[in-house]
CSV table of C-alpha atoms in Angstrom, one decimal:
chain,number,residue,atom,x,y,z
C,1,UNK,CA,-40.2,153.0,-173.4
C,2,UNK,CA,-39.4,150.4,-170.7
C,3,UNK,CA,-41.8,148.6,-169.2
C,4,UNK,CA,-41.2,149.6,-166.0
C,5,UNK,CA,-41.6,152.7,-166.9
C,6,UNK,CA,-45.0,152.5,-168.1
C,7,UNK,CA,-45.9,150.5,-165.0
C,8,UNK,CA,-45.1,153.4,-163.0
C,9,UNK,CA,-46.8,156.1,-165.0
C,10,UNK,CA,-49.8,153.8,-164.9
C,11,UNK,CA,-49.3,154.1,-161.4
C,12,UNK,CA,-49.0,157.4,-161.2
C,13,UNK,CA,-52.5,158.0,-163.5
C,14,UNK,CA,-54.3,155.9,-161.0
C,15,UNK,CA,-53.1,157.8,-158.5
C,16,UNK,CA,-53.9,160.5,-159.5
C,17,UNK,CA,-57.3,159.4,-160.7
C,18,UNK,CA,-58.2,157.7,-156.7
C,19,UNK,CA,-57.2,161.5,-155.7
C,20,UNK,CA,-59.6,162.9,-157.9
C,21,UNK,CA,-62.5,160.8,-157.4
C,22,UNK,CA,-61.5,157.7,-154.8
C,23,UNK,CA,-64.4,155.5,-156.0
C,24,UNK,CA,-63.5,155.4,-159.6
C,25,UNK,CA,-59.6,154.9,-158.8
C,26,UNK,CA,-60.5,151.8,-156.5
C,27,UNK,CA,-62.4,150.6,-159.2
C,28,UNK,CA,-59.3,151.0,-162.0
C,29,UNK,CA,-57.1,149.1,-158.8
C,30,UNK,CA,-59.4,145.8,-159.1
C,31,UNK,CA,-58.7,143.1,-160.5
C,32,UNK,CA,-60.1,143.6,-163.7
C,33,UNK,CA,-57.0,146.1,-164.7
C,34,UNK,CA,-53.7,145.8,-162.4
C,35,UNK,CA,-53.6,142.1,-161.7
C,36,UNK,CA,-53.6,141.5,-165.2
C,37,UNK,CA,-51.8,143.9,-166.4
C,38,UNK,CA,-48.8,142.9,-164.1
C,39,UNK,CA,-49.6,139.7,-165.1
C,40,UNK,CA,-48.3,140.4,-168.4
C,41,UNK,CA,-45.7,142.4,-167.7
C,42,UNK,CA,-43.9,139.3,-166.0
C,43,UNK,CA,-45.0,136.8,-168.5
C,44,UNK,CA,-43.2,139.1,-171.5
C,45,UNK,CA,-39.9,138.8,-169.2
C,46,UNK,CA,-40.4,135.1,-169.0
C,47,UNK,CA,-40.9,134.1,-172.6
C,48,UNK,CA,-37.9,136.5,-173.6
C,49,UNK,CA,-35.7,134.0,-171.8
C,50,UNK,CA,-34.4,131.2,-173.5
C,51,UNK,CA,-33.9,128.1,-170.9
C,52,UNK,CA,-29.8,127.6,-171.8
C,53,UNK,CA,-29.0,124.2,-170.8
C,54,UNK,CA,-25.5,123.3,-168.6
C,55,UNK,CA,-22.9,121.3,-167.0
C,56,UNK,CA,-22.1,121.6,-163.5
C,57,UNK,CA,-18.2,120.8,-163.8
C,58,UNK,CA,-17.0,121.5,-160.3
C,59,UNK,CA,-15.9,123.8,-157.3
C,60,UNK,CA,-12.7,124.8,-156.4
C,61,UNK,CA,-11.9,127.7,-153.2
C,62,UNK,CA,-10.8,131.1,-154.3
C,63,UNK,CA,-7.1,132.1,-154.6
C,64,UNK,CA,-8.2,135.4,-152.4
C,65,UNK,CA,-4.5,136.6,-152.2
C,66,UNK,CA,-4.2,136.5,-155.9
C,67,UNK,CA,-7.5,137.0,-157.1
C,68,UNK,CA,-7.5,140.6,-155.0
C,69,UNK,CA,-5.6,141.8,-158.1
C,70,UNK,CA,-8.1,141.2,-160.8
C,71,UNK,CA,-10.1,143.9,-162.2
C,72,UNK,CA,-13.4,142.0,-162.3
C,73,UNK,CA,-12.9,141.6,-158.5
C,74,UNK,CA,-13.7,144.7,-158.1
C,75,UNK,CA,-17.6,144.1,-158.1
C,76,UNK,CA,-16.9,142.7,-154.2
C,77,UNK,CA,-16.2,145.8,-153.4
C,78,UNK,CA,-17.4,146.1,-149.9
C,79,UNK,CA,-19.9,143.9,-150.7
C,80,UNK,CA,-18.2,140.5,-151.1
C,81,UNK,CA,-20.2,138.3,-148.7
C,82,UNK,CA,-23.6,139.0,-150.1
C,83,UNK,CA,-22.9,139.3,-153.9
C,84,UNK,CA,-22.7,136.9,-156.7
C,85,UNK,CA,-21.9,137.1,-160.3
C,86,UNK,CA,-21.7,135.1,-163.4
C,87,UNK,CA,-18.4,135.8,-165.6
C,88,UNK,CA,-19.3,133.8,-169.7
C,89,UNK,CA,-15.3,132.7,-171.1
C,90,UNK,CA,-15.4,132.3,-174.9
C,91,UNK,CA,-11.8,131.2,-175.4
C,92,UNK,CA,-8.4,129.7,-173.9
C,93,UNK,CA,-7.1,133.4,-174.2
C,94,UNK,CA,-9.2,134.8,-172.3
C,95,UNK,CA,-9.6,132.3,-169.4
C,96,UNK,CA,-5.6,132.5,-169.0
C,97,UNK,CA,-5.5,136.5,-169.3
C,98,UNK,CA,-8.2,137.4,-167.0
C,99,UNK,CA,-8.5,134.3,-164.7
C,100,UNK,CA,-5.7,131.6,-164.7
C,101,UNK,CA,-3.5,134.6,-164.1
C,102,UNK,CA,-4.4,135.6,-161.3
C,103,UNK,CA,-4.6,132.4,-159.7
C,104,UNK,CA,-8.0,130.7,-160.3
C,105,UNK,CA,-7.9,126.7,-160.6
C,106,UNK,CA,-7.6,125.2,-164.2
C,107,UNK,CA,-8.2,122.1,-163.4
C,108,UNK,CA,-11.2,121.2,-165.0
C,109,UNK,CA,-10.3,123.5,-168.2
C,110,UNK,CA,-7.6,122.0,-169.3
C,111,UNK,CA,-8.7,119.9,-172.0
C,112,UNK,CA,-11.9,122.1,-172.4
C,113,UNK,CA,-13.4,122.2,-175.4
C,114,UNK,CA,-14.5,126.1,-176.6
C,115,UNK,CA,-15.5,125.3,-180.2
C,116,UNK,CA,-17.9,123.2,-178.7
C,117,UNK,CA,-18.9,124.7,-175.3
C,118,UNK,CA,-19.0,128.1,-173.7
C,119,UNK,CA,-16.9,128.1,-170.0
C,120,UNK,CA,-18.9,129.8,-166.9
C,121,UNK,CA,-17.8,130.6,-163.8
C,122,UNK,CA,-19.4,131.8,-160.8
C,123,UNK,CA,-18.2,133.1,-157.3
C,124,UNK,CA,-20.2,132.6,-154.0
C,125,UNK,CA,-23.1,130.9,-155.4
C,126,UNK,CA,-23.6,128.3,-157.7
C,127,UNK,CA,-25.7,128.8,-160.8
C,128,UNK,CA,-29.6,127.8,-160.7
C,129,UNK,CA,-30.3,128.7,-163.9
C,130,UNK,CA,-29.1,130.5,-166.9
C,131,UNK,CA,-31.1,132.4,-169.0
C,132,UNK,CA,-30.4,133.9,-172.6
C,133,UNK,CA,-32.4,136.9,-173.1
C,134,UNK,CA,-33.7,137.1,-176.4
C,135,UNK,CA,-34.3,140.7,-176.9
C,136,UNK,CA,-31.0,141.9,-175.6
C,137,UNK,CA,-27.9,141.0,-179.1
C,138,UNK,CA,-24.8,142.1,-179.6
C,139,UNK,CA,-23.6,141.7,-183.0
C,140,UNK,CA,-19.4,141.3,-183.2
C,141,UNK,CA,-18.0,140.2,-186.6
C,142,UNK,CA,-21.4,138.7,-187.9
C,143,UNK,CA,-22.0,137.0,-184.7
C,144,UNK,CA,-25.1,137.4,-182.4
C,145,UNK,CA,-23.6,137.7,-179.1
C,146,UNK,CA,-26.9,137.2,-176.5
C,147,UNK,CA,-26.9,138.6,-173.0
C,148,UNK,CA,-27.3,135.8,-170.7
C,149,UNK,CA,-29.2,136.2,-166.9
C,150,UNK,CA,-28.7,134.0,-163.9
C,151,UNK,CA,-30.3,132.8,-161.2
C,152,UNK,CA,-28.4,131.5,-158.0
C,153,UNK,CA,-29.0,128.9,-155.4
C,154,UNK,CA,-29.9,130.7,-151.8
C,155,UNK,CA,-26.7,129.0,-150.4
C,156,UNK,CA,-23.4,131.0,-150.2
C,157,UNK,CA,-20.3,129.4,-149.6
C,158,UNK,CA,-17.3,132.2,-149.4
C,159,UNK,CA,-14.5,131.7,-151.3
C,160,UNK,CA,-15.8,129.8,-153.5
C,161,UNK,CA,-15.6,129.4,-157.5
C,162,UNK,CA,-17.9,127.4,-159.5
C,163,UNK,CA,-17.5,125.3,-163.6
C,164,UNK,CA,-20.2,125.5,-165.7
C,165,UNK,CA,-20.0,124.0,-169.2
C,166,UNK,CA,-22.7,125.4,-171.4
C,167,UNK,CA,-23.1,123.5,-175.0
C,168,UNK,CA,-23.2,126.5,-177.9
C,169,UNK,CA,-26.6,125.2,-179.2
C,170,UNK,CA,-27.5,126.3,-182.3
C,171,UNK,CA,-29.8,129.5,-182.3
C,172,UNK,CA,-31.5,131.2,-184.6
C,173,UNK,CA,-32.1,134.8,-185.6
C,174,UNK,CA,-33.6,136.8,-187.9
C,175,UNK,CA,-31.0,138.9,-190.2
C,176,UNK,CA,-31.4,141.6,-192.6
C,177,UNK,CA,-32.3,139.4,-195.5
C,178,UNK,CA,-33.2,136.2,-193.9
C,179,UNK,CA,-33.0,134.2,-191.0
C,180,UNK,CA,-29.2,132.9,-190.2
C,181,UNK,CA,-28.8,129.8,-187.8
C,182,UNK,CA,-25.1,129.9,-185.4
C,183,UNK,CA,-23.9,128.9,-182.6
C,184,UNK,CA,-25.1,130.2,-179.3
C,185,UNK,CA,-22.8,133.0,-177.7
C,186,UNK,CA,-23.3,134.3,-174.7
C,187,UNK,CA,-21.5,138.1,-174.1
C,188,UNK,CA,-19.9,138.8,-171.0
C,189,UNK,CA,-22.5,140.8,-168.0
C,190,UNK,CA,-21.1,144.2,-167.5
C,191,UNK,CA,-20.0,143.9,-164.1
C,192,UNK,CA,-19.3,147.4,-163.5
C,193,UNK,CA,-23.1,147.8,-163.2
C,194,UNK,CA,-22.6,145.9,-159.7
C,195,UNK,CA,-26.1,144.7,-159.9
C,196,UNK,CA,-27.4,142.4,-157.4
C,197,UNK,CA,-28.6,138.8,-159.3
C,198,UNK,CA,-31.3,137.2,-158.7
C,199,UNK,CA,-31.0,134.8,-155.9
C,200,UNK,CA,-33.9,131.7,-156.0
C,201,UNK,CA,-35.1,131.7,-152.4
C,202,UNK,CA,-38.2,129.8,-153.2
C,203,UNK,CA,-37.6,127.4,-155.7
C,204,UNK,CA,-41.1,126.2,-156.6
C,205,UNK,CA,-41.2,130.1,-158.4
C,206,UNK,CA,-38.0,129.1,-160.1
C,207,UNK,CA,-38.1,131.3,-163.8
C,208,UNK,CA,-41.5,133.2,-162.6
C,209,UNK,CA,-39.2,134.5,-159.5
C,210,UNK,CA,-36.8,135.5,-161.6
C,211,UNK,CA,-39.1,137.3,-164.2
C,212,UNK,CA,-40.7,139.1,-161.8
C,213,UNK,CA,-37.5,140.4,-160.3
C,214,UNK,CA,-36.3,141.6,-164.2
C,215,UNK,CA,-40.1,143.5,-164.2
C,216,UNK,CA,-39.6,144.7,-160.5
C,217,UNK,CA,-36.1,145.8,-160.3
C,218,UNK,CA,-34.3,145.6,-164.2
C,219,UNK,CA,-31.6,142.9,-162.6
């Protein structure tokens, strides 16, 4: 069960329970039960996240005549102006296919190196922070693929594309009969969700911002 959803059937019980007898549920609303276990909550969402280091590469503007025909544009939808996304490039192949053809800069990719380094782009915002959430693995082939999270800066800049360069670090997890050690691979965010990232409005919160926004809202 998610932990959202026992937040909210706790919730619900000490609802229920103020309804039934209003001194007793203030009592369970203190600070002796909710704060802390809140508290928690968040903290669990912070320690699941690895810290993934990165390179800033560079920014280029946004082929929009071109771009308009790629599928992943279509998480803009109505909405281009206020969202932002993340998009994780594991090869040559696939950077041509699904982005070079359809116009977006590869100037600083041409002599990238994706043995060594993982390519990540993002549109509107640039990148605060990316996050590799340890519970969440996709095995492919023997690999552990690990679903990354972002967090943006609060400054948009339409029509704009961002370079990240993240080093594939080594990692390790625990397999059936022992603990392997790889490379770190990140999978690709299923943009078809069209969920809203968290955007780092204060930045003294940083990571606890962000992990309370994975408690609050599942982004």
């Amino acid at each position: 069960m998610k932990r959202k959803r026992i937040a909210g059937i706790i919730c619900g019980l000490l609802l229920v329970l103020t309804i039934v007898d209003y001194r007793t549920g203030i009592a369970c609303l203190g600070e002796p039960f909710i704060i802390p276990t809140v508290a928690y909550m968040v903290a669990d969402e912070y320690c699941n996240a690895i810290d993934v280091p990165y390179h800033y590469m560079g920014s280029q503007m946004l082929d929009t005549e071109h771009v308009a025909g790629a599928e992943w544009m279509g998480i803009f939808v109505a909405d281009y102006y206020s969202k932002q996304w993340a998009f994780v490039i594991d090869n040559q192949e696939e950077f041509e296919e699904k982005y070079a053809v359809y116009g977006v800069d590869e100037s600083y990719v041409k002599e990238f190196n994706y043995a060594e380094n993982i390519l990540v782009l993002s549109i509107n915002r640039q990148i605060n922070q990316i996050y590799a959430l340890e519970t969440d693995v996709i095995w492919q082939n023997d690999i552990p693929y690990i679903e990354p999270d972002f967090s943006y800066k609060n400054k948009i800049e339409n029509n704009m594309i961002y370079y990240y360069e993240v080093p594939r670090m080594k990692v390790q997890f625990e397999g059936e009969d022992e603990a392997k050690i790889t490379n770190l691979h990140l999978s690709n965010p299923d943009y078809s969700e069209k969920k809203t990232r968290h955007v780092n409005v204060f930045p003294f919160f940083n990571k606890w911002g962000w992990a309370f926004d994975k408690f609050n809202y599942g982004v």
